Amino acid sequence: MFKGIVQGTGIIKKISKNDETQRHGIIFPKNVLDLVKKNTVMLLNGCSVTVVRITGDVVYFDIDQALNTTTFDSLDVGNHVNLEIHPKFGVTVGRGGLTGKIKGVAIVEDIIEAGNFLKVYINIPKTLTENISEIDDIGINGISSYIEEISGDIICINYNKDLFNTTNLNTLTKNSPVNVEILNEW
Ligand code: DLZ
């Protein structure tokens, strides 16, 4: 399990697309770059993926299995992606841990600033809302949080603006697609 706590963001430098696979080259910040090597399994926007190559500060991933269930296909060069490395063996993950298996893509419906918090309203696909309740935690682009409120298909999450320092939360706008992992299977 991952913690659902993002350690920094990478910037997409290059995307090469074939019919069924895409290679994403991502510039990593030094604190995360130092922790990865070829075959490291880590989270990119909450999705579990495998490092295939590292050249300088650019880390490459082949996205194939994850193409249909995640936002990878809608990402562009210059976008920021959330990064998390697996905790060391024996470290307690606690409530809110993520597996990295993305259930599907949801769309940001609205964002409202409220003091030091950002209320993000997200329209979750019907196939996923059947399974969630306000007692559940949720992973959005790899950021684990509890659900503040559910109204029909719309969930609301209150994010502390401190997360702007380490995540891509401040790049979300109305209609942004986000990766969703629902944590109600414990
Ligand atoms: C589990 C996994 C791993 C370890 N590595 C990759 C990868 O490098 N590329 C890829 O496309 N998919 C990988 N996967 C599977 C994805 O995590 C999985 O398909 C999504 O989370 C499902 O939505």
CSV table of C-alpha atoms and ligand atoms in Angstrom, one decimal:
chain,number,residue,atom,x,y,z
A,1,MET,CA,0.0,0.0,0.0
A,2,PHE,CA,1.0,3.6,-0.7
A,3,LYS,CA,0.2,6.4,1.9
A,4,GLY,CA,-1.8,8.6,-0.4
A,5,ILE,CA,0.5,11.5,0.5
A,6,VAL,CA,2.1,13.1,-2.6
A,7,GLN,CA,5.8,13.8,-2.3
A,8,GLY,CA,6.2,16.2,-5.1
A,9,THR,CA,5.2,16.9,-8.7
A,10,GLY,CA,6.9,16.0,-12.0
A,11,ILE,CA,6.6,17.9,-15.2
A,12,ILE,CA,5.8,16.0,-18.4
A,13,LYS,CA,8.7,16.6,-20.9
A,14,LYS,CA,7.8,14.2,-23.7
A,15,ILE,CA,4.9,11.9,-24.7
A,16,SER,CA,5.4,9.3,-27.6
A,17,LYS,CA,2.1,7.7,-28.7
A,18,ASN,CA,1.6,4.4,-30.5
A,19,ASP,CA,-1.8,2.6,-31.1
A,20,GLU,CA,-1.9,0.8,-27.7
A,21,THR,CA,0.9,2.4,-25.7
A,22,GLN,CA,2.3,5.8,-24.7
A,23,ARG,CA,5.8,6.5,-23.3
A,24,HIS,CA,5.7,9.5,-20.9
A,25,GLY,CA,9.0,11.1,-20.0
A,26,ILE,CA,8.6,13.1,-16.8
A,27,ILE,CA,11.1,15.5,-15.2
A,28,PHE,CA,11.4,14.5,-11.5
A,29,PRO,CA,12.3,16.8,-8.6
A,30,LYS,CA,15.6,15.7,-6.9
A,31,ASN,CA,13.9,14.5,-3.7
A,32,VAL,CA,11.9,11.9,-5.6
A,33,LEU,CA,14.5,11.2,-8.4
A,34,ASP,CA,16.9,10.0,-5.7
A,35,LEU,CA,14.5,7.3,-4.7
A,36,VAL,CA,13.7,5.6,-8.0
A,37,LYS,CA,15.5,3.2,-10.4
A,38,LYS,CA,14.5,1.0,-13.3
A,39,ASN,CA,11.5,-1.2,-12.4
A,40,THR,CA,10.5,0.9,-9.4
A,41,VAL,CA,6.7,0.7,-9.0
A,42,MET,CA,5.3,4.1,-7.9
A,43,LEU,CA,2.2,6.3,-8.2
A,44,LEU,CA,1.7,8.9,-11.0
A,45,ASN,CA,-1.5,10.8,-10.3
A,46,GLY,CA,-2.4,7.9,-8.0
A,47,CYS,CA,-2.0,5.2,-10.7
A,48,SER,CA,0.5,2.4,-10.0
A,49,VAL,CA,3.1,2.4,-12.9
A,50,THR,CA,6.6,1.0,-13.5
A,51,VAL,CA,9.8,3.0,-14.3
A,52,VAL,CA,11.2,1.7,-17.6
A,53,ARG,CA,14.2,4.1,-18.1
A,54,ILE,CA,15.9,7.1,-16.4
A,55,THR,CA,18.0,9.6,-18.3
A,56,GLY,CA,19.3,12.5,-16.2
A,57,ASP,CA,16.3,13.8,-14.3
A,58,VAL,CA,13.8,12.4,-16.8
A,59,VAL,CA,12.0,9.2,-15.7
A,60,TYR,CA,10.1,7.2,-18.4
A,61,PHE,CA,6.9,5.1,-18.0
A,62,ASP,CA,5.1,3.0,-20.6
A,63,ILE,CA,1.4,3.5,-20.2
A,64,ASP,CA,-0.7,0.7,-21.8
A,65,GLN,CA,-2.9,-1.3,-19.3
A,66,ALA,CA,-3.8,2.0,-17.6
A,67,LEU,CA,-4.8,3.9,-20.8
A,68,ASN,CA,-8.5,3.2,-20.8
A,69,THR,CA,-9.2,3.8,-17.0
A,70,THR,CA,-7.1,6.8,-16.2
A,71,THR,CA,-6.4,10.4,-17.4
A,72,PHE,CA,-3.0,9.6,-19.0
A,73,ASP,CA,-4.4,10.0,-22.5
A,74,SER,CA,-5.6,13.6,-21.8
A,75,LEU,CA,-2.2,14.7,-20.4
A,76,ASP,CA,0.1,17.1,-22.3
A,77,VAL,CA,3.7,18.2,-22.3
A,78,GLY,CA,4.1,20.7,-19.4
A,79,ASN,CA,1.4,19.2,-17.2
A,80,HIS,CA,2.3,18.5,-13.6
A,81,VAL,CA,1.8,15.0,-12.2
A,82,ASN,CA,1.6,13.9,-8.6
A,83,LEU,CA,4.4,11.6,-7.5
A,84,GLU,CA,4.5,9.0,-4.6
A,85,ILE,CA,7.2,6.4,-3.9
A,86,HIS,CA,6.2,3.2,-2.0
A,87,PRO,CA,7.0,3.6,1.7
A,88,LYS,CA,9.9,1.4,3.0
A,89,PHE,CA,9.0,-2.1,4.1
A,90,GLY,CA,7.6,-2.1,7.7
A,91,VAL,CA,6.3,1.6,7.6
A,92,THR,CA,2.7,1.8,8.8
A,93,VAL,CA,0.5,3.2,6.1
A,94,GLY,CA,-2.7,3.7,8.2
A,95,ARG,CA,-6.2,4.8,7.1
A,96,GLY,CA,-6.3,6.3,3.6
A,97,GLY,CA,-3.7,4.1,2.1
A,98,LEU,CA,-3.9,3.7,-1.7
A,99,THR,CA,-3.3,0.6,-3.8
A,100,GLY,CA,-2.7,2.5,-7.1
A,101,LYS,CA,-5.5,0.7,-8.9
A,102,ILE,CA,-7.5,3.5,-10.4
A,103,LYS,CA,-11.3,2.7,-10.6
A,104,GLY,CA,-12.0,5.4,-13.2
A,105,VAL,CA,-12.0,9.0,-14.3
A,106,ALA,CA,-14.2,11.7,-12.8
A,107,ILE,CA,-14.7,15.4,-13.8
A,108,VAL,CA,-14.2,18.4,-11.6
A,109,GLU,CA,-17.6,20.2,-11.4
A,110,ASP,CA,-16.7,23.2,-9.3
A,111,ILE,CA,-13.9,24.7,-7.1
A,112,ILE,CA,-14.6,27.2,-4.3
A,113,GLU,CA,-12.0,28.9,-2.2
A,114,ALA,CA,-12.9,29.1,1.5
A,115,GLY,CA,-10.1,30.7,3.5
A,116,ASN,CA,-7.2,28.2,3.8
A,117,PHE,CA,-9.3,25.5,2.1
A,118,LEU,CA,-10.3,24.6,-1.4
A,119,LYS,CA,-13.7,22.9,-1.7
A,120,VAL,CA,-13.5,20.7,-4.8
A,121,TYR,CA,-16.8,19.3,-6.2
A,122,ILE,CA,-16.3,16.2,-8.3
A,123,ASN,CA,-18.8,14.5,-10.5
A,124,ILE,CA,-18.2,10.8,-10.0
A,125,PRO,CA,-19.4,8.3,-12.7
A,126,LYS,CA,-22.5,6.3,-11.8
A,127,THR,CA,-20.6,3.1,-11.9
A,128,LEU,CA,-18.5,4.4,-9.0
A,129,THR,CA,-21.1,6.3,-6.9
A,130,GLU,CA,-23.0,3.2,-6.3
A,131,ASN,CA,-20.1,2.1,-4.1
A,132,ILE,CA,-19.3,5.2,-2.1
A,133,SER,CA,-20.6,6.8,1.1
A,134,GLU,CA,-19.6,9.7,3.3
A,135,ILE,CA,-17.6,7.4,5.6
A,136,ASP,CA,-15.3,6.4,2.8
A,137,ASP,CA,-11.9,7.8,2.0
A,138,ILE,CA,-11.1,8.6,-1.6
A,139,GLY,CA,-7.9,9.0,-3.7
A,140,ILE,CA,-8.1,11.8,-6.2
A,141,ASN,CA,-4.9,12.0,-8.4
A,142,GLY,CA,-3.1,10.1,-5.6
A,143,ILE,CA,-4.2,12.6,-2.8
A,144,SER,CA,-6.0,10.6,-0.2
A,145,SER,CA,-8.8,12.4,1.8
A,146,TYR,CA,-12.1,11.9,3.4
A,147,ILE,CA,-15.3,12.8,1.6
A,148,GLU,CA,-16.9,15.9,3.1
A,149,GLU,CA,-20.3,15.5,1.5
A,150,ILE,CA,-22.1,13.5,-1.2
A,151,SER,CA,-25.1,14.9,-3.2
A,152,GLY,CA,-26.3,12.6,-6.0
A,153,ASP,CA,-23.3,12.0,-8.2
A,154,ILE,CA,-21.3,14.9,-6.8
A,155,ILE,CA,-18.9,14.6,-4.0
A,156,CYS,CA,-17.2,17.5,-2.1
A,157,ILE,CA,-13.6,17.3,-0.7
A,158,ASN,CA,-12.1,20.0,1.4
A,159,TYR,CA,-8.4,20.3,0.6
A,160,ASN,CA,-6.0,22.4,2.8
A,161,LYS,CA,-4.2,24.9,0.5
A,162,ASP,CA,-0.9,23.7,2.0
A,163,LEU,CA,-1.2,20.8,-0.5
A,164,PHE,CA,-0.4,23.4,-3.2
A,165,ASN,CA,3.2,23.1,-2.2
A,166,THR,CA,3.6,19.4,-3.0
A,167,THR,CA,0.7,18.5,-5.4
A,168,ASN,CA,-0.9,19.5,-8.7
A,169,LEU,CA,-4.1,20.6,-6.9
A,170,ASN,CA,-3.6,24.2,-7.9
A,171,THR,CA,-3.8,23.2,-11.6
A,172,LEU,CA,-7.3,21.8,-11.3
A,173,THR,CA,-10.0,23.8,-13.0
A,174,LYS,CA,-13.7,23.2,-13.8
A,175,ASN,CA,-14.0,20.2,-16.1
A,176,SER,CA,-10.5,18.8,-15.3
A,177,PRO,CA,-10.5,15.0,-15.4
A,178,VAL,CA,-9.1,13.3,-12.3
A,179,ASN,CA,-8.1,9.7,-11.4
A,180,VAL,CA,-10.3,8.1,-8.7
A,181,GLU,CA,-9.5,5.3,-6.3
A,182,ILE,CA,-12.2,4.6,-3.7
A,183,LEU,CA,-11.1,3.2,-0.4
A,184,ASN,CA,-14.2,1.3,0.9
A,185,GLU,CA,-12.8,-2.2,0.6
A,186,TRP,CA,-11.2,-2.4,4.0
B,1,DLZ,C1,-0.1,-2.3,-11.8
B,1,DLZ,C2,0.6,-1.6,-12.9
B,1,DLZ,C3,2.0,-1.4,-12.9
B,1,DLZ,C4,2.8,-1.9,-11.7
B,1,DLZ,N1,2.7,-0.8,-13.9
B,1,DLZ,C5,2.0,-0.3,-14.9
B,1,DLZ,C6,2.6,0.3,-16.0
B,1,DLZ,O1,3.9,0.5,-16.0
B,1,DLZ,N2,1.9,0.8,-17.0
B,1,DLZ,C7,0.5,0.7,-17.1
B,1,DLZ,O2,-0.1,1.1,-18.0
B,1,DLZ,N3,-0.1,0.0,-16.1
B,1,DLZ,C8,0.6,-0.5,-15.0
B,1,DLZ,N4,-0.1,-1.1,-14.0
B,1,DLZ,C9,-1.6,-1.3,-14.1
B,1,DLZ,C10,-2.3,0.0,-13.7
B,1,DLZ,O3,-2.0,0.5,-12.4
B,1,DLZ,C11,-3.8,-0.3,-13.8
B,1,DLZ,O4,-4.1,-0.6,-15.1
B,1,DLZ,C12,-4.7,0.9,-13.4
B,1,DLZ,O5,-4.5,1.4,-12.1
B,1,DLZ,C13,-6.2,0.5,-13.6
B,1,DLZ,O6,-7.0,1.6,-13.6
